[in-house]
Amino acid sequence: MQEWLAEDGYSLFGIENDFRGADLSGGDFTQAWFTQANLKGVRFTGASFYRADLQSADLTGADLTDADLVRANLNDAVLRSARLDGADMVKASLQNVDASQASFRGTRIMAASLFGVDLRGADLTDAVLTHNAFRVTVDDTTVVHGLTGTVFGPMTVVSGDSSVEVGGAELEAWVSGRGGQVEVLPPHRPAR
């Protein structure tokens, strides 16, 4: 694997492969395929996943600190307890993702699609959101202190056995009451 990382001009096809416990920090995985790969506990510190396909990959406990996930496809991936601190997630796609207990401290999530993302127990301290679809699930253990930016809501707030969907001013108030500050944008309507 280290020899492959040292070569230029090749895209990795790691579809359904098992990389558990590997240290691939600093690797260039531009346009790589990790579809349905087992990436549990893998260290990807500072790695580049520009336009990479990580659909349905299991990244439980993986370390993606300072990773470049610009335009990465993370649909149906498992990011449970993963560390994405300082990652760049501009235009990333996260649909139906389990990111419970994940850390997104200082992460840039801009113009990304977050649909059906479980952020219960996640840490979004000082993360920056810009024009993101934000249909996520949070709970009282989700940390949003210092979270800033703009989103299109709504989100689901779970408390015990009940849940409620909040959007607009309610979403802004929920985040504000926990030390963050986001603006909920109205839905975009095409010009007539």
PDB file of C-alpha atoms in Angstrom:
ATOM      1  CA  MET A   1       0.000   0.000   0.000  1.00  0.00           C
ATOM      2  CA  GLN A   2       2.839   2.418   0.798  1.00  0.00           C
ATOM      3  CA  GLU A   3       4.329   1.724  -2.661  1.00  0.00           C
ATOM      4  CA  TRP A   4       0.991   2.509  -4.287  1.00  0.00           C
ATOM      5  CA  LEU A   5       0.710   5.762  -2.316  1.00  0.00           C
ATOM      6  CA  ALA A   6       4.139   6.798  -3.614  1.00  0.00           C
ATOM      7  CA  GLU A   7       3.125   6.305  -7.289  1.00  0.00           C
ATOM      8  CA  ASP A   8       1.617   9.080  -9.394  1.00  0.00           C
ATOM      9  CA  GLY A   9      -1.441   8.977 -11.610  1.00  0.00           C
ATOM     10  CA  TYR A  10      -3.399   5.976 -10.345  1.00  0.00           C
ATOM     11  CA  SER A  11      -6.803   5.780  -8.670  1.00  0.00           C
ATOM     12  CA  LEU A  12      -7.243   3.148  -6.002  1.00  0.00           C
ATOM     13  CA  PHE A  13     -10.040   0.615  -6.481  1.00  0.00           C
ATOM     14  CA  GLY A  14     -10.617  -0.529  -2.901  1.00  0.00           C
ATOM     15  CA  ILE A  15     -14.216  -1.637  -3.464  1.00  0.00           C
ATOM     16  CA  GLU A  16     -15.331  -4.059  -0.716  1.00  0.00           C
ATOM     17  CA  ASN A  17     -11.734  -4.415   0.531  1.00  0.00           C
ATOM     18  CA  ASP A  18     -10.749  -4.647   4.194  1.00  0.00           C
ATOM     19  CA  PHE A  19      -8.326  -1.939   5.340  1.00  0.00           C
ATOM     20  CA  ARG A  20      -9.059  -2.200   9.080  1.00  0.00           C
ATOM     21  CA  GLY A  21      -6.401  -0.657  11.320  1.00  0.00           C
ATOM     22  CA  ALA A  22      -4.206   0.655   8.466  1.00  0.00           C
ATOM     23  CA  ASP A  23      -2.377   3.989   8.688  1.00  0.00           C
ATOM     24  CA  LEU A  24      -2.945   5.758   5.364  1.00  0.00           C
ATOM     25  CA  SER A  25      -2.306   9.266   6.671  1.00  0.00           C
ATOM     26  CA  GLY A  26      -1.421  11.818   4.017  1.00  0.00           C
ATOM     27  CA  GLY A  27      -2.492   9.532   1.172  1.00  0.00           C
ATOM     28  CA  ASP A  28      -3.851  10.915  -2.086  1.00  0.00           C
ATOM     29  CA  PHE A  29      -7.113   9.092  -2.724  1.00  0.00           C
ATOM     30  CA  THR A  30      -8.395  11.524  -5.351  1.00  0.00           C
ATOM     31  CA  GLN A  31     -11.228   9.793  -7.258  1.00  0.00           C
ATOM     32  CA  ALA A  32     -10.521   6.532  -5.408  1.00  0.00           C
ATOM     33  CA  TRP A  33     -13.233   3.897  -4.953  1.00  0.00           C
ATOM     34  CA  PHE A  34     -13.846   2.689  -1.395  1.00  0.00           C
ATOM     35  CA  THR A  35     -17.439   1.611  -2.010  1.00  0.00           C
ATOM     36  CA  GLN A  36     -18.528  -0.849   0.719  1.00  0.00           C
ATOM     37  CA  ALA A  37     -14.946  -1.025   2.039  1.00  0.00           C
ATOM     38  CA  ASN A  38     -14.177  -1.858   5.670  1.00  0.00           C
ATOM     39  CA  LEU A  39     -12.252   1.182   6.908  1.00  0.00           C
ATOM     40  CA  LYS A  40     -12.845   0.721  10.640  1.00  0.00           C
ATOM     41  CA  GLY A  41     -10.192   2.479  12.700  1.00  0.00           C
ATOM     42  CA  VAL A  42      -8.128   3.491   9.651  1.00  0.00           C
ATOM     43  CA  ARG A  43      -5.923   6.595  10.076  1.00  0.00           C
ATOM     44  CA  PHE A  44      -6.477   8.986   7.166  1.00  0.00           C
ATOM     45  CA  THR A  45      -5.034  12.119   8.828  1.00  0.00           C
ATOM     46  CA  GLY A  46      -4.480  14.772   6.161  1.00  0.00           C
ATOM     47  CA  ALA A  47      -5.510  12.432   3.337  1.00  0.00           C
ATOM     48  CA  SER A  48      -7.168  13.712   0.150  1.00  0.00           C
ATOM     49  CA  PHE A  49     -10.471  12.180  -0.978  1.00  0.00           C
ATOM     50  CA  TYR A  50     -11.352  14.733  -3.653  1.00  0.00           C
ATOM     51  CA  ARG A  51     -14.276  13.242  -5.639  1.00  0.00           C
ATOM     52  CA  ALA A  52     -13.690   9.858  -3.981  1.00  0.00           C
ATOM     53  CA  ASP A  53     -16.500   7.322  -3.662  1.00  0.00           C
ATOM     54  CA  LEU A  54     -16.927   6.115  -0.077  1.00  0.00           C
ATOM     55  CA  GLN A  55     -20.544   5.040  -0.513  1.00  0.00           C
ATOM     56  CA  SER A  56     -21.602   2.412   2.043  1.00  0.00           C
ATOM     57  CA  ALA A  57     -18.064   2.302   3.500  1.00  0.00           C
ATOM     58  CA  ASP A  58     -17.692   1.505   7.206  1.00  0.00           C
ATOM     59  CA  LEU A  59     -15.521   4.256   8.719  1.00  0.00           C
ATOM     60  CA  THR A  60     -16.396   3.477  12.347  1.00  0.00           C
ATOM     61  CA  GLY A  61     -13.692   5.021  14.542  1.00  0.00           C
ATOM     62  CA  ALA A  62     -11.634   6.179  11.535  1.00  0.00           C
ATOM     63  CA  ASP A  63      -9.404   9.258  11.906  1.00  0.00           C
ATOM     64  CA  LEU A  64     -10.051  11.731   9.078  1.00  0.00           C
ATOM     65  CA  THR A  65      -8.565  14.740  10.876  1.00  0.00           C
ATOM     66  CA  ASP A  66      -7.712  17.504   8.375  1.00  0.00           C
ATOM     67  CA  ALA A  67      -8.807  15.298   5.457  1.00  0.00           C
ATOM     68  CA  ASP A  68      -9.890  16.767   2.120  1.00  0.00           C
ATOM     69  CA  LEU A  69     -13.381  15.360   1.484  1.00  0.00           C
ATOM     70  CA  VAL A  70     -14.332  17.928  -1.162  1.00  0.00           C
ATOM     71  CA  ARG A  71     -17.063  16.474  -3.408  1.00  0.00           C
ATOM     72  CA  ALA A  72     -16.675  13.054  -1.757  1.00  0.00           C
ATOM     73  CA  ASN A  73     -19.613  10.647  -1.898  1.00  0.00           C
ATOM     74  CA  LEU A  74     -20.293   9.387   1.633  1.00  0.00           C
ATOM     75  CA  ASN A  75     -23.878   8.264   1.015  1.00  0.00           C
ATOM     76  CA  ASP A  76     -24.943   5.336   3.249  1.00  0.00           C
ATOM     77  CA  ALA A  77     -21.530   5.357   4.966  1.00  0.00           C
ATOM     78  CA  VAL A  78     -21.000   4.634   8.658  1.00  0.00           C
ATOM     79  CA  LEU A  79     -19.042   7.393  10.409  1.00  0.00           C
ATOM     80  CA  ARG A  80     -19.917   6.295  13.940  1.00  0.00           C
ATOM     81  CA  SER A  81     -17.298   7.648  16.390  1.00  0.00           C
ATOM     82  CA  ALA A  82     -15.119   8.828  13.481  1.00  0.00           C
ATOM     83  CA  ARG A  83     -12.910  11.911  13.887  1.00  0.00           C
ATOM     84  CA  LEU A  84     -13.329  14.492  11.110  1.00  0.00           C
ATOM     85  CA  ASP A  85     -11.855  17.454  12.998  1.00  0.00           C
ATOM     86  CA  GLY A  86     -10.688  20.208  10.637  1.00  0.00           C
ATOM     87  CA  ALA A  87     -11.815  18.270   7.572  1.00  0.00           C
ATOM     88  CA  ASP A  88     -12.874  20.098   4.417  1.00  0.00           C
ATOM     89  CA  MET A  89     -16.283  18.780   3.303  1.00  0.00           C
ATOM     90  CA  VAL A  90     -17.200  21.299   0.598  1.00  0.00           C
ATOM     91  CA  LYS A  91     -19.944  19.872  -1.654  1.00  0.00           C
ATOM     92  CA  ALA A  92     -19.684  16.442  -0.021  1.00  0.00           C
ATOM     93  CA  SER A  93     -22.730  14.187  -0.189  1.00  0.00           C
ATOM     94  CA  LEU A  94     -23.896  12.558   3.044  1.00  0.00           C
ATOM     95  CA  GLN A  95     -27.257  10.825   2.695  1.00  0.00           C
ATOM     96  CA  ASN A  96     -28.475   8.208   5.169  1.00  0.00           C
ATOM     97  CA  VAL A  97     -25.229   8.372   7.163  1.00  0.00           C
ATOM     98  CA  ASP A  98     -24.740   7.195  10.751  1.00  0.00           C
ATOM     99  CA  ALA A  99     -22.406   9.854  12.187  1.00  0.00           C
ATOM    100  CA  SER A 100     -23.472   9.318  15.786  1.00  0.00           C
ATOM    101  CA  GLN A 101     -20.728  10.121  18.302  1.00  0.00           C
ATOM    102  CA  ALA A 102     -18.539  11.481  15.450  1.00  0.00           C
ATOM    103  CA  SER A 103     -16.335  14.537  15.941  1.00  0.00           C
ATOM    104  CA  PHE A 104     -16.592  17.402  13.447  1.00  0.00           C
ATOM    105  CA  ARG A 105     -14.686  20.004  15.497  1.00  0.00           C
ATOM    106  CA  GLY A 106     -13.709  22.907  13.215  1.00  0.00           C
ATOM    107  CA  THR A 107     -14.897  21.064  10.102  1.00  0.00           C
ATOM    108  CA  ARG A 108     -15.902  23.106   7.034  1.00  0.00           C
ATOM    109  CA  ILE A 109     -19.206  21.727   5.723  1.00  0.00           C
ATOM    110  CA  MET A 110     -20.136  23.969   2.802  1.00  0.00           C
ATOM    111  CA  ALA A 111     -22.775  23.473   0.091  1.00  0.00           C
ATOM    112  CA  ALA A 112     -22.964  19.853   1.206  1.00  0.00           C
ATOM    113  CA  SER A 113     -26.021  17.600   1.235  1.00  0.00           C
ATOM    114  CA  LEU A 114     -26.822  16.165   4.655  1.00  0.00           C
ATOM    115  CA  PHE A 115     -30.041  14.153   4.314  1.00  0.00           C
ATOM    116  CA  GLY A 116     -30.933  11.565   6.920  1.00  0.00           C
ATOM    117  CA  VAL A 117     -27.670  12.042   8.842  1.00  0.00           C
ATOM    118  CA  ASP A 118     -27.677  10.800  12.452  1.00  0.00           C
ATOM    119  CA  LEU A 119     -25.689  13.319  14.508  1.00  0.00           C
ATOM    120  CA  ARG A 120     -26.832  12.127  17.934  1.00  0.00           C
ATOM    121  CA  GLY A 121     -23.930  12.550  20.329  1.00  0.00           C
ATOM    122  CA  ALA A 122     -21.777  14.168  17.622  1.00  0.00           C
ATOM    123  CA  ASP A 123     -19.460  17.100  18.362  1.00  0.00           C
ATOM    124  CA  LEU A 124     -19.826  20.041  15.948  1.00  0.00           C
ATOM    125  CA  THR A 125     -17.822  22.503  18.070  1.00  0.00           C
ATOM    126  CA  ASP A 126     -16.652  25.429  15.918  1.00  0.00           C
ATOM    127  CA  ALA A 127     -17.771  23.726  12.687  1.00  0.00           C
ATOM    128  CA  VAL A 128     -18.730  26.047   9.831  1.00  0.00           C
ATOM    129  CA  LEU A 129     -21.840  25.404   7.750  1.00  0.00           C
ATOM    130  CA  THR A 130     -22.578  27.281   4.528  1.00  0.00           C
ATOM    131  CA  HIS A 131     -25.704  26.694   2.437  1.00  0.00           C
ATOM    132  CA  ASN A 132     -26.116  23.069   3.479  1.00  0.00           C
ATOM    133  CA  ALA A 133     -29.160  20.892   3.181  1.00  0.00           C
ATOM    134  CA  PHE A 134     -29.458  19.948   6.857  1.00  0.00           C
ATOM    135  CA  ARG A 135     -32.015  17.166   7.393  1.00  0.00           C
ATOM    136  CA  VAL A 136     -30.228  15.664  10.364  1.00  0.00           C
ATOM    137  CA  THR A 137     -31.147  14.032  13.656  1.00  0.00           C
ATOM    138  CA  VAL A 138     -29.672  15.450  16.861  1.00  0.00           C
ATOM    139  CA  ASP A 139     -30.251  14.958  20.587  1.00  0.00           C
ATOM    140  CA  ASP A 140     -29.332  16.571  23.897  1.00  0.00           C
ATOM    141  CA  THR A 141     -25.814  15.099  23.678  1.00  0.00           C
ATOM    142  CA  THR A 142     -25.070  16.696  20.285  1.00  0.00           C
ATOM    143  CA  VAL A 143     -22.546  19.512  20.855  1.00  0.00           C
ATOM    144  CA  VAL A 144     -23.026  22.642  18.719  1.00  0.00           C
ATOM    145  CA  HIS A 145     -21.014  25.189  20.749  1.00  0.00           C
ATOM    146  CA  GLY A 146     -19.407  27.629  18.309  1.00  0.00           C
ATOM    147  CA  LEU A 147     -21.241  26.129  15.311  1.00  0.00           C
ATOM    148  CA  THR A 148     -21.827  28.898  12.754  1.00  0.00           C
ATOM    149  CA  GLY A 149     -23.196  29.382   9.269  1.00  0.00           C
ATOM    150  CA  THR A 150     -26.269  28.905   7.130  1.00  0.00           C
ATOM    151  CA  VAL A 151     -28.455  25.859   6.543  1.00  0.00           C
ATOM    152  CA  PHE A 152     -31.650  24.751   4.893  1.00  0.00           C
ATOM    153  CA  GLY A 153     -33.591  22.856   7.573  1.00  0.00           C
ATOM    154  CA  PRO A 154     -35.420  21.240   9.170  1.00  0.00           C
ATOM    155  CA  MET A 155     -33.769  18.881  11.627  1.00  0.00           C
ATOM    156  CA  THR A 156     -35.168  16.283  14.004  1.00  0.00           C
ATOM    157  CA  VAL A 157     -34.486  16.663  17.725  1.00  0.00           C
ATOM    158  CA  VAL A 158     -34.726  13.449  19.744  1.00  0.00           C
ATOM    159  CA  SER A 159     -35.396  13.631  23.472  1.00  0.00           C
ATOM    160  CA  GLY A 160     -35.953  10.338  25.267  1.00  0.00           C
ATOM    161  CA  ASP A 161     -38.614   8.375  23.396  1.00  0.00           C
ATOM    162  CA  SER A 162     -39.988  11.378  21.521  1.00  0.00           C
ATOM    163  CA  SER A 163     -38.801  13.419  18.572  1.00  0.00           C
ATOM    164  CA  VAL A 164     -39.829  16.711  17.025  1.00  0.00           C
ATOM    165  CA  GLU A 165     -38.955  18.334  13.711  1.00  0.00           C
ATOM    166  CA  VAL A 166     -37.722  21.917  14.032  1.00  0.00           C
ATOM    167  CA  GLY A 167     -36.955  24.431  11.307  1.00  0.00           C
ATOM    168  CA  GLY A 168     -36.665  28.158  10.791  1.00  0.00           C
ATOM    169  CA  ALA A 169     -36.553  30.222  13.972  1.00  0.00           C
ATOM    170  CA  GLU A 170     -36.983  27.098  16.129  1.00  0.00           C
ATOM    171  CA  LEU A 171     -33.868  25.501  14.653  1.00  0.00           C
ATOM    172  CA  GLU A 172     -31.926  28.739  15.094  1.00  0.00           C
ATOM    173  CA  ALA A 173     -33.085  28.945  18.732  1.00  0.00           C
ATOM    174  CA  TRP A 174     -32.153  25.313  19.434  1.00  0.00           C
ATOM    175  CA  VAL A 175     -28.591  25.899  18.187  1.00  0.00           C
ATOM    176  CA  SER A 176     -28.344  29.320  19.870  1.00  0.00           C
ATOM    177  CA  GLY A 177     -29.439  27.854  23.209  1.00  0.00           C
ATOM    178  CA  ARG A 178     -26.428  25.537  23.013  1.00  0.00           C
ATOM    179  CA  GLY A 179     -23.802  28.145  22.132  1.00  0.00           C
ATOM    180  CA  GLY A 180     -23.928  28.152  18.337  1.00  0.00           C
ATOM    181  CA  GLN A 181     -25.307  30.576  15.789  1.00  0.00           C
ATOM    182  CA  VAL A 182     -26.805  29.474  12.486  1.00  0.00           C
ATOM    183  CA  GLU A 183     -29.191  31.131  10.082  1.00  0.00           C
ATOM    184  CA  VAL A 184     -31.873  28.993   8.485  1.00  0.00           C
ATOM    185  CA  LEU A 185     -32.338  29.988   4.858  1.00  0.00           C
ATOM    186  CA  PRO A 186     -35.735  29.905   3.156  1.00  0.00           C
ATOM    187  CA  PRO A 187     -36.188  27.193   0.522  1.00  0.00           C
ATOM    188  CA  HIS A 188     -34.857  28.196  -2.873  1.00  0.00           C
ATOM    189  CA  ARG A 189     -37.656  28.774  -5.348  1.00  0.00           C
ATOM    190  CA  PRO A 190     -36.882  29.021  -9.060  1.00  0.00           C
ATOM    191  CA  ALA A 191     -37.646  32.338 -10.767  1.00  0.00           C
ATOM    192  CA  ARG A 192     -40.778  32.412 -12.903  1.00  0.00           C
TER     193      ARG A 192
END
